[in-house]
Short mmCIF file of C-alpha atoms in Angstrom, two decimals:
data_model
loop_
_atom_site.label_atom_id
_atom_site.label_comp_id
_atom_site.label_asym_id
_atom_site.label_seq_id
_atom_site.Cartn_x
_atom_site.Cartn_y
_atom_site.Cartn_z
CA UNK Z 1 -7.32 1.01 -29.38
CA UNK Z 2 -6.59 4.12 -27.47
CA UNK Z 3 -6.17 4.09 -23.83
CA UNK Z 4 -6.74 7.85 -23.46
CA UNK Z 5 -9.45 8.81 -20.98
CA UNK Z 6 -11.30 12.33 -21.04
CA UNK Z 7 -13.52 12.27 -17.91
CA UNK Z 8 -13.70 11.81 -14.17
CA UNK Z 9 -16.00 9.31 -12.48
CA UNK Z 10 -18.23 11.28 -10.22
CA UNK Z 11 -21.81 10.39 -9.10
CA UNK Z 12 -21.76 7.34 -11.47
CA UNK Z 13 -21.41 9.74 -14.34
CA UNK Z 14 -18.41 10.45 -16.57
CA UNK Z 15 -17.97 13.95 -15.85
CA UNK Z 16 -15.93 16.43 -18.15
CA UNK Z 17 -12.89 17.97 -16.37
CA UNK Z 18 -12.92 21.69 -15.10
CA UNK Z 19 -9.82 22.35 -17.17
CA UNK Z 20 -7.72 20.91 -20.01
CA UNK Z 21 -4.84 19.70 -17.91
CA UNK Z 22 -3.92 16.10 -18.42
CA UNK Z 23 -1.29 13.61 -17.12
CA UNK Z 24 0.69 11.68 -19.56
CA UNK Z 25 0.78 7.97 -18.60
CA UNK Z 26 4.11 6.34 -19.39
CA UNK Z 27 5.16 2.64 -19.99
CA UNK Z 28 7.73 2.01 -17.36
CA UNK Z 29 9.39 -0.61 -19.37
CA UNK Z 30 9.84 1.52 -22.55
CA UNK Z 31 9.63 5.16 -21.57
CA UNK Z 32 6.88 5.57 -24.22
CA UNK Z 33 3.52 7.45 -23.74
CA UNK Z 34 0.67 5.06 -23.57
CA UNK Z 35 -2.27 7.40 -22.73
CA UNK Z 36 -3.35 10.78 -21.36
CA UNK Z 37 -5.89 11.16 -18.76
CA UNK Z 38 -7.48 14.39 -17.22
CA UNK Z 39 -5.78 16.10 -14.25
CA UNK Z 40 -8.13 17.02 -11.54
CA UNK Z 41 -7.81 20.43 -9.78
CA UNK Z 42 -9.72 21.81 -7.15
CA UNK Z 43 -12.99 22.27 -8.66
CA UNK Z 44 -13.00 18.66 -9.77
CA UNK Z 45 -12.30 17.58 -5.97
CA UNK Z 46 -15.07 19.75 -5.11
CA UNK Z 47 -17.41 18.07 -7.50
CA UNK Z 48 -16.54 14.70 -6.32
CA UNK Z 49 -16.83 15.55 -2.70
CA UNK Z 50 -20.18 17.09 -3.32
CA UNK Z 51 -21.26 13.85 -4.96
CA UNK Z 52 -19.99 11.79 -2.07
CA UNK Z 53 -21.59 14.22 0.60
CA UNK Z 54 -25.02 13.99 -1.27
CA UNK Z 55 -24.86 10.19 -1.45
CA UNK Z 56 -23.88 9.83 2.40
CA UNK Z 57 -26.63 12.53 3.51
CA UNK Z 58 -29.42 11.65 1.10
CA UNK Z 59 -29.14 8.25 -0.72
CA UNK Z 60 -29.92 5.94 2.17
CA UNK Z 61 -26.70 4.04 1.63
CA UNK Z 62 -25.31 4.47 5.38
CA UNK Z 63 -28.81 3.39 6.56
CA UNK Z 64 -28.76 0.01 4.79
CA UNK Z 65 -28.01 -2.93 6.85
CA UNK Z 66 -24.32 -4.28 6.56
CA UNK Z 67 -26.02 -7.36 4.86
CA UNK Z 68 -27.59 -5.16 2.32
CA UNK Z 69 -24.50 -3.31 1.51
CA UNK Z 70 -22.50 -6.70 1.39
CA UNK Z 71 -24.96 -7.81 -1.44
CA UNK Z 72 -23.68 -4.71 -3.54
CA UNK Z 73 -20.10 -5.35 -2.61
CA UNK Z 74 -20.53 -9.14 -3.80
CA UNK Z 75 -21.64 -7.92 -7.07
CA UNK Z 76 -18.83 -5.39 -7.20
CA UNK Z 77 -16.43 -8.30 -6.40
CA UNK Z 78 -17.71 -10.29 -9.33
CA UNK Z 79 -17.18 -7.20 -11.77
CA UNK Z 80 -13.75 -6.64 -10.36
CA UNK Z 81 -12.77 -10.34 -10.68
CA UNK Z 82 -13.81 -10.25 -14.48
CA UNK Z 83 -11.50 -7.46 -14.89
CA UNK Z 84 -8.63 -8.89 -13.12
CA UNK Z 85 -6.40 -9.77 -16.18
CA UNK Z 86 -7.08 -6.11 -17.38
CA UNK Z 87 -6.08 -4.72 -14.08
CA UNK Z 88 -2.69 -6.82 -13.97
CA UNK Z 89 -1.93 -5.41 -17.50
CA UNK Z 90 -2.78 -1.82 -16.83
CA UNK Z 91 -0.80 -1.74 -13.45
CA UNK Z 92 2.32 -3.61 -14.89
CA UNK Z 93 2.34 -1.05 -18.09
CA UNK Z 94 2.30 1.95 -15.69
CA UNK Z 95 4.41 1.25 -12.85
CA UNK Z 96 6.79 -1.75 -13.92
CA UNK Z 97 5.48 -4.39 -11.46
CA UNK Z 98 6.31 -7.75 -13.16
CA UNK Z 99 3.15 -8.98 -14.74
CA UNK Z 100 3.66 -12.46 -12.84
CA UNK Z 101 3.32 -10.51 -9.72
CA UNK Z 102 0.50 -8.18 -10.79
CA UNK Z 103 -1.59 -11.32 -11.98
CA UNK Z 104 -1.30 -12.79 -8.39
CA UNK Z 105 -1.73 -9.32 -6.41
CA UNK Z 106 -3.35 -6.60 -8.29
CA UNK Z 107 -5.72 -8.94 -10.38
CA UNK Z 108 -6.99 -10.65 -7.21
CA UNK Z 109 -6.64 -8.73 -4.13
CA UNK Z 110 -9.47 -6.22 -4.92
CA UNK Z 111 -11.92 -8.84 -5.38
CA UNK Z 112 -10.73 -10.69 -2.39
CA UNK Z 113 -10.83 -7.67 -0.22
CA UNK Z 114 -14.47 -7.03 -1.43
CA UNK Z 115 -15.45 -10.58 -0.69
CA UNK Z 116 -13.71 -10.66 2.82
CA UNK Z 117 -15.30 -7.52 4.17
CA UNK Z 118 -18.72 -8.75 2.76
CA UNK Z 119 -18.27 -11.82 4.64
CA UNK Z 120 -18.09 -9.86 7.87
CA UNK Z 121 -21.39 -8.15 7.42
CA UNK Z 122 -23.42 -10.71 9.45
CA UNK Z 123 -21.22 -10.39 12.40
CA UNK Z 124 -20.90 -6.69 12.44
CA UNK Z 125 -22.68 -5.42 15.55
CA UNK Z 126 -23.93 -1.76 15.25
CA UNK Z 127 -25.55 -1.70 18.62
CA UNK Z 128 -24.85 -3.27 22.08
CA UNK Z 129 -26.21 -2.91 25.56
CA UNK Z 130 -24.03 -2.35 28.51
CA UNK Z 131 -24.60 -2.34 32.11
CA UNK Z 132 -24.68 1.30 33.48
CA UNK Z 133 -23.27 2.28 36.98
CA UNK Z 134 -25.55 5.26 37.09
CA UNK Z 135 -28.82 4.28 35.47
CA UNK Z 136 -30.50 1.48 33.70
CA UNK Z 137 -28.14 0.75 30.78
CA UNK Z 138 -26.05 2.20 28.06
CA UNK Z 139 -26.62 1.69 24.42
CA UNK Z 140 -23.46 1.89 22.55
CA UNK Z 141 -24.22 2.36 18.78
CA UNK Z 142 -21.81 2.56 15.70
CA UNK Z 143 -22.47 4.29 12.36
CA UNK Z 144 -20.55 5.29 9.39
CA UNK Z 145 -18.13 8.20 9.94
CA UNK Z 146 -19.10 9.96 6.69
CA UNK Z 147 -17.31 11.10 3.50
CA UNK Z 148 -13.70 9.43 3.20
CA UNK Z 149 -10.83 11.02 1.17
CA UNK Z 150 -8.85 7.91 -0.02
CA UNK Z 151 -5.28 8.75 -1.35
CA UNK Z 152 -3.83 6.02 -3.30
CA UNK Z 153 -0.12 5.49 -4.31
CA UNK Z 154 1.47 4.07 -7.43
CA UNK Z 155 3.02 1.01 -6.25
CA UNK Z 156 0.09 -1.36 -5.63
CA UNK Z 157 -2.71 0.87 -6.87
CA UNK Z 158 -5.62 -1.48 -7.16
CA UNK Z 159 -4.83 -3.37 -3.97
CA UNK Z 160 -4.30 -0.17 -1.95
CA UNK Z 161 -7.27 1.54 -3.33
CA UNK Z 162 -9.64 -1.49 -2.18
CA UNK Z 163 -7.88 -1.68 1.20
CA UNK Z 164 -9.86 1.56 1.90
CA UNK Z 165 -12.86 1.12 -0.34
CA UNK Z 166 -14.04 -2.35 1.02
CA UNK Z 167 -13.95 -1.75 4.54
CA UNK Z 168 -15.34 1.91 4.09
CA UNK Z 169 -18.23 0.51 1.93
CA UNK Z 170 -19.03 -2.10 4.75
CA UNK Z 171 -19.31 0.50 7.24
CA UNK Z 172 -21.61 2.72 5.04
CA UNK Z 173 -19.19 5.49 3.98
CA UNK Z 174 -18.86 7.25 0.83
CA UNK Z 175 -15.43 7.84 -0.85
CA UNK Z 176 -13.58 10.26 -3.05
CA UNK Z 177 -10.57 8.15 -4.30
CA UNK Z 178 -7.54 10.16 -5.75
CA UNK Z 179 -5.10 7.93 -7.62
CA UNK Z 180 -1.53 8.62 -8.09
CA UNK Z 181 -0.79 10.59 -11.46
CA UNK Z 182 1.45 7.68 -12.73
CA UNK Z 183 -1.15 4.91 -12.24
CA UNK Z 184 -4.54 6.02 -13.35
CA UNK Z 185 -5.68 3.70 -16.00
CA UNK Z 186 -6.51 1.00 -13.48
CA UNK Z 187 -8.88 3.30 -11.74
CA UNK Z 188 -11.15 3.50 -14.77
CA UNK Z 189 -11.60 -0.21 -14.69
CA UNK Z 190 -12.68 0.12 -10.95
CA UNK Z 191 -15.12 2.82 -12.08
CA UNK Z 192 -16.66 0.66 -14.79
CA UNK Z 193 -16.95 -2.29 -12.41
CA UNK Z 194 -18.78 -0.25 -9.96
CA UNK Z 195 -21.37 0.86 -12.72
CA UNK Z 196 -21.76 -2.75 -13.73
CA UNK Z 197 -22.28 -3.82 -10.17
CA UNK Z 198 -24.84 -1.15 -9.43
CA UNK Z 199 -22.91 0.60 -6.70
CA UNK Z 200 -25.14 3.51 -5.92
CA UNK Z 201 -24.33 6.82 -7.33
CA UNK Z 202 -21.79 8.97 -5.12
CA UNK Z 203 -20.67 5.98 -3.09
CA UNK Z 204 -17.30 5.69 -5.07
CA UNK Z 205 -15.94 8.79 -6.79
CA UNK Z 206 -12.63 8.88 -8.68
CA UNK Z 207 -10.46 12.07 -9.48
CA UNK Z 208 -6.80 11.58 -10.37
CA UNK Z 209 -4.91 14.63 -9.22
CA UNK Z 210 -1.44 15.68 -7.91
CA UNK Z 211 -0.35 16.97 -4.63
CA UNK Z 212 -1.99 20.42 -4.57
CA UNK Z 213 -5.51 19.00 -5.54
CA UNK Z 214 -4.70 16.11 -3.06
CA UNK Z 215 -4.00 18.86 -0.28
CA UNK Z 216 -7.42 20.35 -1.02
CA UNK Z 217 -9.05 16.87 -0.47
CA UNK Z 218 -7.29 16.38 2.82
CA UNK Z 219 -8.52 19.92 4.10
CA UNK Z 220 -11.96 19.99 2.53
CA UNK Z 221 -14.66 20.95 4.93
CA UNK Z 222 -17.12 18.25 3.70
CA UNK Z 223 -14.65 15.36 4.15
CA UNK Z 224 -14.95 13.30 7.35
CA UNK Z 225 -11.85 11.18 7.25
CA UNK Z 226 -8.48 10.67 5.33
CA UNK Z 227 -7.11 7.27 4.37
CA UNK Z 228 -3.61 7.76 3.01
CA UNK Z 229 -0.82 5.26 1.86
CA UNK Z 230 2.38 6.95 0.86
CA UNK Z 231 5.52 8.43 2.00
CA UNK Z 232 6.32 9.27 5.66
CA UNK Z 233 7.08 12.85 4.67
CA UNK Z 234 3.69 13.33 3.10
CA UNK Z 235 1.97 11.33 5.85
CA UNK Z 236 3.29 13.83 8.46
CA UNK Z 237 1.84 16.76 6.43
CA UNK Z 238 -1.40 15.07 6.18
CA UNK Z 239 -1.44 14.18 9.86
CA UNK Z 240 -0.58 17.97 10.82
CA UNK Z 241 -3.76 19.04 8.76
CA UNK Z 242 -5.99 16.50 10.04
CA UNK Z 243 -4.66 17.16 13.59
CA UNK Z 244 -5.59 20.84 13.20
CA UNK Z 245 -8.95 19.96 12.06
CA UNK Z 246 -9.62 17.15 14.61
CA UNK Z 247 -10.14 15.03 11.53
CA UNK Z 248 -9.61 11.19 11.74
CA UNK Z 249 -6.85 9.92 9.53
CA UNK Z 250 -5.28 6.55 8.88
CA UNK Z 251 -1.82 6.59 7.70
CA UNK Z 252 0.04 3.63 6.10
CA UNK Z 253 3.60 5.03 5.43
CA UNK Z 254 7.16 4.06 4.64
CA UNK Z 255 9.38 1.35 6.04
CA UNK Z 256 13.03 0.20 6.36
CA UNK Z 257 12.25 -3.45 7.67
CA UNK Z 258 14.86 -6.01 8.92
CA UNK Z 259 15.05 -9.53 7.91
CA UNK Z 260 16.76 -11.04 10.97
CA UNK Z 261 18.68 -14.42 10.07
CA UNK Z 262 19.18 -16.33 13.08
CA UNK Z 263 22.34 -18.45 13.25
CA UNK Z 264 20.31 -21.78 12.41
CA UNK Z 265 18.72 -20.22 9.28
CA UNK Z 266 18.23 -22.47 6.43
CA UNK Z 267 19.36 -20.64 3.40
CA UNK Z 268 17.52 -22.90 1.13
CA UNK Z 269 14.36 -21.38 2.65
CA UNK Z 270 15.61 -17.66 2.88
CA UNK Z 271 17.02 -17.22 -0.56
CA UNK Z 272 13.79 -18.22 -2.44
CA UNK Z 273 11.97 -15.98 -0.10
CA UNK Z 274 14.03 -12.80 -0.77
CA UNK Z 275 11.87 -11.84 -4.05
CA UNK Z 276 8.73 -11.69 -1.86
CA UNK Z 277 10.01 -10.56 1.62
CA UNK Z 278 12.75 -8.13 0.60
CA UNK Z 279 12.57 -7.26 -3.08
CA UNK Z 280 8.82 -7.25 -3.94
CA UNK Z 281 7.82 -5.30 -6.85
CA UNK Z 282 11.20 -4.32 -7.85
CA UNK Z 283 11.82 -3.19 -4.37
CA UNK Z 284 8.89 -0.89 -4.46
CA UNK Z 285 6.95 -1.96 -1.58
CA UNK Z 286 6.77 -0.22 1.90
CA UNK Z 287 7.32 -3.20 3.87
CA UNK Z 288 10.19 -4.74 2.01
CA UNK Z 289 12.80 -6.17 4.42
CA UNK Z 290 15.80 -4.55 2.94
CA UNK Z 291 18.21 -4.63 5.88
CA UNK Z 292 19.45 -8.16 6.14
CA UNK Z 293 20.66 -8.73 9.57
CA UNK Z 294 23.22 -11.84 9.55
CA UNK Z 295 25.13 -13.49 12.38
CA UNK Z 296 28.95 -12.86 12.57
CA UNK Z 297 29.64 -16.86 12.32
CA UNK Z 298 28.02 -17.01 9.20
CA UNK Z 299 28.27 -13.54 7.67
CA UNK Z 300 30.50 -14.33 4.76
CA UNK Z 301 28.44 -17.36 3.75
CA UNK Z 302 25.28 -15.24 3.67
CA UNK Z 303 26.72 -12.39 1.80
CA UNK Z 304 28.00 -14.80 -0.94
CA UNK Z 305 24.69 -16.53 -1.08
CA UNK Z 306 22.55 -13.43 -1.25
CA UNK Z 307 24.70 -11.81 -3.76
CA UNK Z 308 24.69 -14.89 -5.96
CA UNK Z 309 20.86 -15.26 -5.64
CA UNK Z 310 20.18 -11.65 -6.38
CA UNK Z 311 22.52 -11.73 -9.51
CA UNK Z 312 20.32 -14.68 -10.99
CA UNK Z 313 17.13 -12.44 -11.05
CA UNK Z 314 15.93 -12.03 -14.56
CA UNK Z 315 15.60 -8.23 -15.43
CA UNK Z 316 13.15 -7.40 -18.10
CA UNK Z 317 9.93 -5.82 -19.46
CA UNK Z 318 7.18 -5.83 -16.93
CA UNK Z 319 4.82 -7.46 -19.49
CA UNK Z 320 7.21 -10.57 -19.90
CA UNK Z 321 6.00 -13.31 -17.68
CA UNK Z 322 9.51 -14.53 -17.16
CA UNK Z 323 10.52 -11.09 -15.66
CA UNK Z 324 11.58 -11.13 -11.91
CA UNK Z 325 12.66 -7.61 -11.83
CA UNK Z 326 11.09 -4.80 -14.00
CA UNK Z 327 11.88 -1.15 -14.12
CA UNK Z 328 11.28 1.57 -11.59
CA UNK Z 329 8.02 3.38 -11.92
CA UNK Z 330 9.33 6.65 -13.34
CA UNK Z 331 12.40 8.12 -14.53
CA UNK Z 332 12.39 10.49 -11.41
CA UNK Z 333 12.35 7.59 -9.14
CA UNK Z 334 15.08 5.69 -10.99
CA UNK Z 335 17.10 8.83 -10.46
CA UNK Z 336 16.46 8.72 -6.80
CA UNK Z 337 17.45 5.17 -6.45
CA UNK Z 338 20.64 5.48 -8.24
CA UNK Z 339 21.42 8.59 -5.95
CA UNK Z 340 21.22 5.86 -3.09
CA UNK Z 341 23.30 3.32 -4.89
CA UNK Z 342 26.04 6.04 -5.30
CA UNK Z 343 25.83 6.90 -1.69
CA UNK Z 344 25.98 3.10 -0.75
CA UNK Z 345 29.27 2.80 -2.63
CA UNK Z 346 30.74 5.42 -0.33
CA UNK Z 347 29.40 3.81 2.73
CA UNK Z 348 29.86 0.04 2.24
CA UNK Z 349 31.21 -2.69 -0.12
CA UNK Z 350 29.20 -3.42 -3.34
CA UNK Z 351 28.87 -7.18 -3.95
CA UNK Z 352 26.12 -7.29 -6.34
CA UNK Z 353 24.61 -4.89 -9.24
CA UNK Z 354 25.12 -1.18 -8.64
CA UNK Z 355 24.44 0.05 -12.20
CA UNK Z 356 21.85 0.00 -15.04
CA UNK Z 357 21.43 -3.55 -16.62
CA UNK Z 358 22.96 -3.94 -20.02
CA UNK Z 359 20.71 -4.50 -22.99
CA UNK Z 360 17.85 -2.24 -21.50
CA UNK Z 361 18.40 1.20 -23.10
CA UNK Z 362 14.59 1.92 -22.72
CA UNK Z 363 12.66 2.30 -19.64
CA UNK Z 364 13.82 3.00 -16.13
CA UNK Z 365 15.97 -0.06 -15.10
CA UNK Z 366 18.20 -0.50 -11.97
CA UNK Z 367 20.14 -3.71 -11.34
CA UNK Z 368 19.23 -5.43 -8.06
CA UNK Z 369 21.96 -4.31 -5.81
CA UNK Z 370 23.46 -5.90 -2.84
CA UNK Z 371 26.00 -3.87 -0.24
CA UNK Z 372 27.97 -5.66 2.53
CA UNK Z 373 29.68 -4.36 5.50
CA UNK Z 374 26.94 -2.00 6.27
CA UNK Z 375 26.86 -0.09 9.47
CA UNK Z 376 23.13 0.38 10.68
CA UNK Z 377 23.80 4.32 11.05
CA UNK Z 378 24.71 4.45 7.36
CA UNK Z 379 22.21 6.51 4.99
CA UNK Z 380 21.41 3.38 2.87
CA UNK Z 381 20.50 1.43 6.13
CA UNK Z 382 18.46 4.32 7.75
CA UNK Z 383 16.47 5.94 4.75
CA UNK Z 384 13.95 4.15 2.55
CA UNK Z 385 15.35 3.58 -0.79
CA UNK Z 386 12.20 2.12 -2.40
CA UNK Z 387 14.07 0.15 -4.75
CA UNK Z 388 16.06 -3.21 -5.42
CA UNK Z 389 18.88 -2.41 -2.89
CA UNK Z 390 19.67 -4.61 0.20
CA UNK Z 391 22.13 -3.75 2.91
CA UNK Z 392 23.73 -6.69 4.82
CA UNK Z 393 24.48 -5.83 8.53
CA UNK Z 394 26.54 -8.02 10.81
CA UNK Z 395 25.53 -9.00 14.34
CA UNK Z 396 27.10 -10.72 17.18
CA UNK Z 397 24.19 -12.12 19.16
CA UNK Z 398 20.31 -12.23 19.21
CA UNK Z 399 20.01 -9.26 21.77
CA UNK Z 400 22.17 -7.07 19.28
CA UNK Z 401 20.11 -8.33 16.31
CA UNK Z 402 16.83 -7.03 17.97
CA UNK Z 403 18.63 -3.92 18.91
CA UNK Z 404 19.75 -3.21 15.28
CA UNK Z 405 16.28 -4.18 13.82
CA UNK Z 406 14.72 -1.65 16.16
CA UNK Z 407 17.18 1.03 15.50
CA UNK Z 408 15.02 2.71 12.81
CA UNK Z 409 12.65 5.49 12.77
CA UNK Z 410 10.27 3.15 11.02
CA UNK Z 411 8.25 0.03 12.11
CA UNK Z 412 6.19 -1.43 9.44
CA UNK Z 413 7.29 -4.89 8.37
CA UNK Z 414 10.26 -7.35 8.86
CA UNK Z 415 10.89 -10.99 9.22
CA UNK Z 416 12.88 -13.56 11.26
CA UNK Z 417 14.28 -16.73 9.63
CA UNK Z 418 15.19 -19.85 11.60
CA UNK Z 419 14.98 -23.61 11.46
CA UNK Z 420 13.24 -23.42 14.86
CA UNK Z 421 9.85 -21.60 14.05
CA UNK Z 422 8.80 -21.15 17.54
CA UNK Z 423 12.04 -19.44 18.44
CA UNK Z 424 11.78 -17.22 15.52
CA UNK Z 425 8.22 -16.41 16.64
CA UNK Z 426 9.75 -15.30 20.08
CA UNK Z 427 12.16 -13.19 18.39
CA UNK Z 428 9.65 -11.69 16.27
CA UNK Z 429 7.75 -10.54 19.14
CA UNK Z 430 10.68 -8.42 20.29
CA UNK Z 431 10.82 -6.62 17.01
CA UNK Z 432 9.25 -3.30 17.18
CA UNK Z 433 7.12 -3.39 14.00
CA UNK Z 434 3.40 -3.40 13.29
CA UNK Z 435 3.87 -6.65 11.30
CA UNK Z 436 6.64 -9.42 11.20
CA UNK Z 437 6.88 -12.57 9.14
CA UNK Z 438 8.34 -15.92 10.34
CA UNK Z 439 10.25 -17.82 7.73
CA UNK Z 440 8.52 -15.38 4.94
CA UNK Z 441 6.36 -12.49 4.75
CA UNK Z 442 3.12 -11.68 3.18
CA UNK Z 443 0.12 -9.71 4.72
CA UNK Z 444 -3.06 -11.52 5.33
CA UNK Z 445 -6.33 -9.91 4.50
CA UNK Z 446 -7.97 -11.09 7.68
CA UNK Z 447 -5.32 -9.33 10.08
CA UNK Z 448 -4.64 -5.78 10.73
CA UNK Z 449 -1.71 -4.31 8.59
CA UNK Z 450 -0.09 -1.01 9.87
CA UNK Z 451 2.86 0.40 11.21
CA UNK Z 452 4.29 2.04 14.34
CA UNK Z 453 6.65 5.03 14.76
CA UNK Z 454 7.28 6.68 11.42
CA UNK Z 455 5.59 4.03 9.53
CA UNK Z 456 2.19 5.40 10.30
CA UNK Z 457 -1.01 4.93 12.45
CA UNK Z 458 -4.34 2.89 12.20
CA UNK Z 459 -4.70 -0.38 10.33
CA UNK Z 460 -5.71 -1.64 7.06
CA UNK Z 461 -7.00 -5.23 6.48
CA UNK Z 462 -8.83 -7.49 9.02
CA UNK Z 463 -11.92 -6.47 10.96
CA UNK Z 464 -9.93 -3.74 12.72
CA UNK Z 465 -9.92 -1.58 9.51
CA UNK Z 466 -13.96 -1.33 9.59
CA UNK Z 467 -13.75 0.40 13.09
CA UNK Z 468 -11.54 3.13 11.49
CA UNK Z 469 -14.58 4.01 9.25
CA UNK Z 470 -17.06 4.08 11.95
CA UNK Z 471 -17.95 6.28 14.94
CA UNK Z 472 -19.48 5.47 18.33
CA UNK Z 473 -22.24 6.98 20.32
CA UNK Z 474 -23.27 6.28 23.81
CA UNK Z 475 -27.01 6.51 24.83
CA UNK Z 476 -27.32 6.58 28.54
CA UNK Z 477 -30.77 5.12 29.46
CA UNK Z 478 -31.42 6.31 32.94
CA UNK Z 479 -34.77 4.77 33.49
#
């Protein structure tokens, strides 16, 4: 069966593209073309924004109670849950995510996010009365912010789409979702689920497009908010445009997180945690703790243990359930990661990996790689590589460990590892980052996820995310 697609999802209709431009979708594990999908241009973005604008202004969707919107969201959840295995397969083919991981995350998180935000409906207060110092009272009311432009990256395309869709729907917004060119097939499953669930026309519109059309969405006069996940460089440009337009924006950007191993760290706990905390999704996760901060007294032991553990990871086709590390998402990205590995060989001591794995002549594979004796000022310690590359950095005491962890332009994730969980938590409080794990790392749907410094602004997940899709009004009742 062909995976080719020929239309965009706009206003609950399959709409013919305005041009004949297409994206070729490539299997990251084999390098083979698996589908073509239409590429959106400015006219297609305009059509999607018009549908979202009409739905927001005229459909009555924003005027429904949160509980009424939640009923639609739960039907959407059920439709997405039924498509979980298809989502996992589509994502893993496109971006190389090991299917064991996509079955756990991409197959389940979209439905989980819809269920979570629907569960908040009954407690979502849209109006409250506050005492007034100058009159009778003040009514503080919340309402949907309007049309949202949601720009989604390729590394977790389904989860990161719904980190925007779910809270925006609960708030009463409508959306134009722009998937990344390399991961589009999953978005068609989202569209089909929305149709099946009876999501009103224009609430969700999906147009895959490249940067130029994405920039058009960011600056579109009928868009009220931008929600973006991607690189810090792109985020700065979007923030600049939104600042000029005084347009609200949520930015979830890059990271160069630190895993701080305290002197009493149990390596039997840390080593099994590396795939989730430091090398998730072949290293293609923004919060991966790719700087390993190791105490001087145990440095050699830790270097040997990390290098040994990483060398045991199974490299293979993303569709193989036994694969631990799949390919990079594209040939261009593989070349970028290899450029950093070459730089690392100049800056530090290679102790594991460092090349392309033997036996993988197709696809875009890179060996899991570990560098030791890394100075925190090195390029490989400061810049986001976004691949399976770890840098092990020595520290003398905990104060220096915290200083090194915080010596970064980023502040998104991180972790602290110790046999004393309470002490590790105290150290975690000193790490300048939006999120930190203790003896592990995995974001929680019910808690805010976001970064500081160059890692962005605003939050996704948790009830805090809903506030980002709402605006407030104060009504001063004088008498």
